[in-house]
PDB file of C-alpha atoms in Angstrom:
ATOM      1  CA  SER A 959      -9.105 -11.572   3.931  1.00 80.00           C
ATOM      2  CA  GLY A 960      -8.243 -10.005   8.305  1.00 84.00           C
ATOM      3  CA  ALA A 961      -4.440  -9.670   8.012  1.00 88.00           C
ATOM      4  CA  GLY A 962      -5.741  -5.388   7.493  1.00 91.00           C
ATOM      5  CA  LYS A 963      -4.467  -4.695   4.047  1.00 93.00           C
ATOM      6  CA  SER A 964      -7.165  -2.409   3.313  1.00 93.00           C
ATOM      7  CA  THR A 965      -7.235  -0.749   7.085  1.00 94.00           C
ATOM      8  CA  LEU A 966      -3.030   0.184   6.740  1.00 97.00           C
ATOM      9  CA  ALA A 967      -3.849   1.151   3.278  1.00 97.00           C
ATOM     10  CA  GLN A 968      -7.021   3.566   4.169  1.00 97.00           C
ATOM     11  CA  ALA A 969      -5.022   5.023   7.019  1.00 98.00           C
ATOM     12  CA  VAL A 970      -1.873   5.666   4.753  1.00 98.00           C
ATOM     13  CA  ASP A 971      -3.919   7.333   2.412  1.00 97.00           C
ATOM     14  CA  GLU A 972      -5.366   9.590   5.180  1.00 98.00           C
ATOM     15  CA  ARG A 973      -1.525   9.854   6.382  1.00 97.00           C
ATOM     16  CA  LEU A 974      -0.430  11.054   2.814  1.00 96.00           C
ATOM     17  CA  ASN A 975      -3.938  13.297   2.219  1.00 95.00           C
ATOM     18  CA  ARG A 976      -2.895  14.877   5.395  1.00 95.00           C
ATOM     19  CA  MET A 977       0.749  15.651   4.573  1.00 93.00           C
ATOM     20  CA  GLY A 978      -0.696  17.184   0.975  1.00 91.00           C
ATOM     21  CA  TYR A 979       0.141  14.840  -1.520  1.00 91.00           C
ATOM     22  CA  GLN A 980      -3.018  13.174  -3.847  1.00 91.00           C
ATOM     23  CA  SER A 981      -3.475   9.375  -3.496  1.00 93.00           C
ATOM     24  CA  PHE A 982      -6.289   7.197  -3.828  1.00 94.00           C
ATOM     25  CA  VAL A 983      -7.118   3.660  -2.709  1.00 96.00           C
ATOM     26  CA  LEU A 984      -7.811   0.431  -5.520  1.00 94.00           C
ATOM     27  CA  ASP A 985      -9.912  -2.016  -1.865  1.00 91.00           C
ATOM     28  CA  GLY A 986     -10.473  -5.935  -2.964  1.00 83.00           C
ATOM     29  CA  ASP A 987     -13.975  -5.435  -2.092  1.00 80.00           C
ATOM     30  CA  ASN A 988     -15.273  -2.276  -3.516  1.00 85.00           C
ATOM     31  CA  VAL A 989     -13.317  -3.377  -7.303  1.00 83.00           C
ATOM     32  CA  ARG A 990     -14.610  -7.238  -6.525  1.00 79.00           C
ATOM     33  CA  HIS A 991     -18.326  -5.396  -6.714  1.00 81.00           C
ATOM     34  CA  GLY A 992     -18.352  -3.091  -9.716  1.00 82.00           C
ATOM     35  CA  LEU A 993     -15.260  -4.081 -11.890  1.00 82.00           C
ATOM     36  CA  CYS A 994     -14.522  -7.306 -11.091  1.00 80.00           C
ATOM     37  CA  GLY A 995     -18.677  -7.865 -10.321  1.00 76.00           C
ATOM     38  CA  ASN A 996     -19.113 -10.679 -12.675  1.00 83.00           C
ATOM     39  CA  LEU A 997     -15.225 -12.703 -11.710  1.00 83.00           C
ATOM     40  CA  GLY A 998     -15.702 -15.654  -9.313  1.00 79.00           C
ATOM     41  CA  PHE A 999     -12.361 -16.874  -7.475  1.00 78.00           C
ATOM     42  CA  SER A1000     -11.063 -19.834  -8.898  1.00 80.00           C
ATOM     43  CA  ALA A1001      -7.381 -19.477  -9.880  1.00 80.00           C
ATOM     44  CA  GLU A1002      -8.313 -17.954 -12.766  1.00 88.00           C
ATOM     45  CA  ASP A1003     -10.739 -15.077 -12.274  1.00 87.00           C
ATOM     46  CA  ARG A1004      -8.502 -14.235  -9.422  1.00 84.00           C
ATOM     47  CA  LYS A1005      -5.191 -13.844 -11.778  1.00 88.00           C
ATOM     48  CA  GLU A1006      -7.652 -12.027 -14.190  1.00 90.00           C
ATOM     49  CA  ASN A1007      -9.036  -9.836 -10.581  1.00 88.00           C
ATOM     50  CA  ILE A1008      -5.554  -8.989 -10.677  1.00 89.00           C
ATOM     51  CA  ARG A1009      -4.823  -8.559 -14.014  1.00 90.00           C
ATOM     52  CA  ARG A1010      -7.482  -5.678 -13.860  1.00 92.00           C
ATOM     53  CA  ILE A1011      -6.610  -3.492 -10.496  1.00 91.00           C
ATOM     54  CA  GLY A1012      -2.517  -3.641 -11.981  1.00 91.00           C
ATOM     55  CA  GLU A1013      -4.626  -1.908 -15.775  1.00 93.00           C
ATOM     56  CA  VAL A1014      -6.503   0.999 -13.332  1.00 93.00           C
ATOM     57  CA  ALA A1015      -3.745   1.067 -10.850  1.00 91.00           C
ATOM     58  CA  LYS A1016      -1.148   2.226 -13.682  1.00 92.00           C
ATOM     59  CA  LEU A1017      -3.607   4.414 -15.233  1.00 92.00           C
ATOM     60  CA  PHE A1018      -4.139   6.681 -11.921  1.00 91.00           C
ATOM     61  CA  LEU A1019      -0.541   6.372 -11.836  1.00 88.00           C
ATOM     62  CA  ASP A1020       0.141   8.080 -14.997  1.00 87.00           C
ATOM     63  CA  ALA A1021      -2.098   9.909 -13.904  1.00 89.00           C
ATOM     64  CA  GLY A1022       0.380  10.956 -11.369  1.00 87.00           C
ATOM     65  CA  ILE A1023      -1.753   9.748  -7.957  1.00 90.00           C
ATOM     66  CA  ILE A1024      -0.217   7.880  -5.311  1.00 91.00           C
ATOM     67  CA  THR A1025      -1.561   4.895  -6.022  1.00 93.00           C
ATOM     68  CA  LEU A1026      -2.463   2.420  -3.192  1.00 95.00           C
ATOM     69  CA  THR A1027      -3.533  -1.299  -3.795  1.00 93.00           C
ATOM     70  CA  ALA A1028      -5.515  -3.142  -0.604  1.00 94.00           C
ATOM     71  CA  PHE A1029      -6.345  -7.178  -2.746  1.00 89.00           C
ATOM     72  CA  ILE A1030      -5.793 -10.717  -1.922  1.00 86.00           C
ATOM     73  CA  SER A1031      -2.938 -11.795  -4.212  1.00 88.00           C
ATOM     74  CA  PRO A1032      -2.394 -15.252  -3.423  1.00 86.00           C
ATOM     75  CA  PHE A1033      -0.227 -15.961  -6.844  1.00 88.00           C
ATOM     76  CA  ARG A1034       3.378 -14.406  -6.786  1.00 92.00           C
ATOM     77  CA  GLU A1035       3.602 -15.228 -10.559  1.00 93.00           C
ATOM     78  CA  ASP A1036       0.355 -12.338 -10.956  1.00 91.00           C
ATOM     79  CA  ARG A1037       2.558  -9.427  -8.439  1.00 91.00           C
ATOM     80  CA  GLU A1038       5.080 -10.171 -10.397  1.00 93.00           C
ATOM     81  CA  LYS A1039       2.735  -9.422 -13.527  1.00 92.00           C
ATOM     82  CA  VAL A1040       1.700  -5.863 -12.384  1.00 92.00           C
ATOM     83  CA  ARG A1041       4.757  -4.796 -11.660  1.00 91.00           C
ATOM     84  CA  ALA A1042       5.707  -5.238 -14.820  1.00 92.00           C
ATOM     85  CA  LEU A1043       3.390  -3.225 -16.332  1.00 90.00           C
ATOM     86  CA  VAL A1044       4.679  -0.217 -14.186  1.00 86.00           C
ATOM     87  CA  PRO A1045       8.803   1.812 -14.429  1.00 81.00           C
ATOM     88  CA  ASP A1046      11.009   0.410 -12.283  1.00 80.00           C
ATOM     89  CA  GLY A1047      11.088   1.668  -8.826  1.00 80.00           C
ATOM     90  CA  ASP A1048       7.444   2.206  -9.331  1.00 84.00           C
ATOM     91  CA  PHE A1049       5.737  -0.737  -7.796  1.00 89.00           C
ATOM     92  CA  ILE A1050       6.271  -0.903  -3.735  1.00 93.00           C
ATOM     93  CA  GLU A1051       5.758  -4.464  -2.848  1.00 95.00           C
ATOM     94  CA  ILE A1052       4.087  -4.410   0.883  1.00 96.00           C
ATOM     95  CA  TYR A1053       3.837  -7.581   3.102  1.00 95.00           C
ATOM     96  CA  CYS A1054       0.772  -7.051   5.530  1.00 95.00           C
ATOM     97  CA  ASP A1055       2.256 -10.083   7.719  1.00 94.00           C
ATOM     98  CA  ALA A1056      -0.371 -11.848   9.692  1.00 92.00           C
ATOM     99  CA  SER A1057      -0.846 -15.111  10.894  1.00 90.00           C
ATOM    100  CA  LEU A1058      -4.504 -17.371  10.393  1.00 88.00           C
ATOM    101  CA  GLU A1059      -5.161 -17.389  13.780  1.00 90.00           C
ATOM    102  CA  VAL A1060      -5.537 -13.379  13.248  1.00 93.00           C
ATOM    103  CA  CYS A1061      -6.789 -12.867  10.318  1.00 88.00           C
ATOM    104  CA  GLU A1062      -9.126 -15.727  11.307  1.00 88.00           C
ATOM    105  CA  SER A1063      -9.530 -14.067  14.544  1.00 91.00           C
ATOM    106  CA  ARG A1064     -10.656 -10.695  12.779  1.00 92.00           C
ATOM    107  CA  ASP A1065     -12.967 -12.332  10.358  1.00 88.00           C
ATOM    108  CA  VAL A1066     -16.151 -10.133  11.187  1.00 87.00           C
ATOM    109  CA  LYS A1067     -18.118 -11.110   7.971  1.00 85.00           C
ATOM    110  CA  GLY A1068     -18.064 -15.444   9.191  1.00 89.00           C
ATOM    111  CA  LEU A1069     -16.473 -16.515   5.821  1.00 87.00           C
ATOM    112  CA  TYR A1070     -13.030 -18.322   7.544  1.00 88.00           C
ATOM    113  CA  GLN A1071     -16.071 -20.536   9.363  1.00 91.00           C
ATOM    114  CA  LYS A1072     -18.014 -20.610   5.872  1.00 89.00           C
ATOM    115  CA  ALA A1073     -15.111 -22.255   4.422  1.00 87.00           C
ATOM    116  CA  ARG A1074     -13.847 -24.482   6.752  1.00 89.00           C
ATOM    117  CA  ARG A1075     -17.487 -26.235   6.770  1.00 91.00           C
ATOM    118  CA  GLY A1076     -16.984 -26.223   2.939  1.00 90.00           C
ATOM    119  CA  GLU A1077     -19.388 -23.214   1.869  1.00 91.00           C
ATOM    120  CA  ILE A1078     -16.675 -21.209   0.160  1.00 85.00           C
ATOM    121  CA  LYS A1079     -14.389 -22.949  -2.606  1.00 86.00           C
ATOM    122  CA  ASP A1080     -11.225 -21.981  -3.230  1.00 83.00           C
ATOM    123  CA  PHE A1081     -10.713 -19.484  -0.451  1.00 86.00           C
ATOM    124  CA  THR A1082      -7.478 -18.496  -0.083  1.00 86.00           C
ATOM    125  CA  GLY A1083      -5.434 -20.080   3.501  1.00 82.00           C
ATOM    126  CA  ILE A1084      -8.144 -22.707   3.447  1.00 88.00           C
ATOM    127  CA  SER A1085      -8.507 -23.823   0.278  1.00 86.00           C
ATOM    128  CA  SER A1086      -6.796 -22.318  -1.984  1.00 85.00           C
ATOM    129  CA  PRO A1087      -3.022 -21.520  -1.966  1.00 86.00           C
ATOM    130  CA  TYR A1088      -1.455 -18.256  -0.728  1.00 88.00           C
ATOM    131  CA  GLU A1089       2.383 -17.251  -2.153  1.00 91.00           C
ATOM    132  CA  PRO A1090       4.038 -14.805   0.374  1.00 91.00           C
ATOM    133  CA  PRO A1091       6.053 -12.593  -1.445  1.00 93.00           C
ATOM    134  CA  GLU A1092       9.865 -14.183  -1.586  1.00 93.00           C
ATOM    135  CA  ASN A1093      11.235  -9.865  -1.888  1.00 93.00           C
ATOM    136  CA  PRO A1094       8.727  -7.304  -0.902  1.00 95.00           C
ATOM    137  CA  GLU A1095      10.200  -3.970  -0.051  1.00 96.00           C
ATOM    138  CA  LEU A1096       8.503  -3.725   2.756  1.00 97.00           C
ATOM    139  CA  ILE A1097       7.193  -5.871   5.641  1.00 97.00           C
ATOM    140  CA  VAL A1098       4.761  -4.369   8.050  1.00 97.00           C
ATOM    141  CA  LYS A1099       3.954  -7.469  10.882  1.00 97.00           C
ATOM    142  CA  THR A1100       0.462  -6.155  10.947  1.00 94.00           C
ATOM    143  CA  GLY A1101      -1.098  -9.323  12.655  1.00 91.00           C
ATOM    144  CA  GLN A1102       1.105  -7.998  15.734  1.00 94.00           C
ATOM    145  CA  HIS A1103       1.425  -4.136  15.974  1.00 96.00           C
ATOM    146  CA  PRO A1104      -1.416  -1.240  15.614  1.00 96.00           C
ATOM    147  CA  VAL A1105      -2.511  -0.226  12.591  1.00 96.00           C
ATOM    148  CA  HIS A1106      -1.151   3.519  13.147  1.00 97.00           C
ATOM    149  CA  GLN A1107       3.101   2.081  14.007  1.00 97.00           C
ATOM    150  CA  CYS A1108       2.073   0.145  10.763  1.00 97.00           C
ATOM    151  CA  CYS A1109       1.119   3.327   9.069  1.00 98.00           C
ATOM    152  CA  ASP A1110       4.343   4.960  10.269  1.00 97.00           C
ATOM    153  CA  GLU A1111       6.984   2.028   8.919  1.00 97.00           C
ATOM    154  CA  VAL A1112       5.373   2.359   5.736  1.00 97.00           C
ATOM    155  CA  ILE A1113       5.694   6.641   6.031  1.00 96.00           C
ATOM    156  CA  ARG A1114       9.303   6.029   6.466  1.00 95.00           C
ATOM    157  CA  TYR A1115       9.848   4.598   4.365  1.00 94.00           C
ATOM    158  CA  LEU A1116       8.181   6.510   1.404  1.00 92.00           C
ATOM    159  CA  GLN A1117      10.832   9.342   2.642  1.00 92.00           C
ATOM    160  CA  LYS A1118      13.603   6.627   3.908  1.00 91.00           C
ATOM    161  CA  ASN A1119      13.770   5.702  -0.199  1.00 88.00           C
ATOM    162  CA  ALA A1120      12.710   8.546  -1.198  1.00 79.00           C
ATOM    163  CA  ILE A1121       9.861   8.167  -2.406  1.00 79.00           C
ATOM    164  CA  LEU A1122       8.126  11.156  -0.286  1.00 78.00           C
ATOM    165  CA  PRO A1123       8.598  13.633  -1.180  1.00 71.00           C
ATOM    166  CA  PHE A1124       6.381  12.793  -4.393  1.00 65.00           C
ATOM    167  CA  SER A1125       8.090  14.059  -7.304  1.00 58.00           C
ATOM    168  CA  ARG A1126       7.224  10.382 -10.019  1.00 50.00           C
ATOM    169  CA  ARG A1127       3.806   9.016 -10.269  1.00 49.00           C
ATOM    170  CA  ARG A1128       4.687   5.343  -8.454  1.00 49.00           C
ATOM    171  CA  ALA A1129       1.966   2.882  -7.781  1.00 52.00           C
ATOM    172  CA  ILE A1130       2.102   1.076  -3.941  1.00 56.00           C
TER     173      ILE A1130
END
């Protein structure tokens, strides 16, 4: 929470749409209220949350829609399982790099304070671990750069790696 995942995904989605591409954002907050509304935040529930999102992203990808996902996915193993769902090269892991201090400063819901007081169990970065990616395709310094600059970095990556112009189905 607070790393800029949703903000960046929305900015990239808007840019892709302006460029004429069909894209869609699967956002953690929205999905948690519907598809994954029955899940909590235990390690098992987090794994299931990411599995479900991966399956939905694959459906969008199969329909030819550029799929942007914005989720707290704290465990490398779960991210790799989602990567394995889609053809090689169709999963692009973008690490939104922001310090814990930056994330806390952006926390308008007060979740970090509640977690520090013990009111929220299994909160990533406070009472539950986060395993940073070992080899993401792209690292974006969302804690240091404005969203428009981070969005530019993502678009440049997609163009440089021949993902744009979009001629194949991809999940980002």
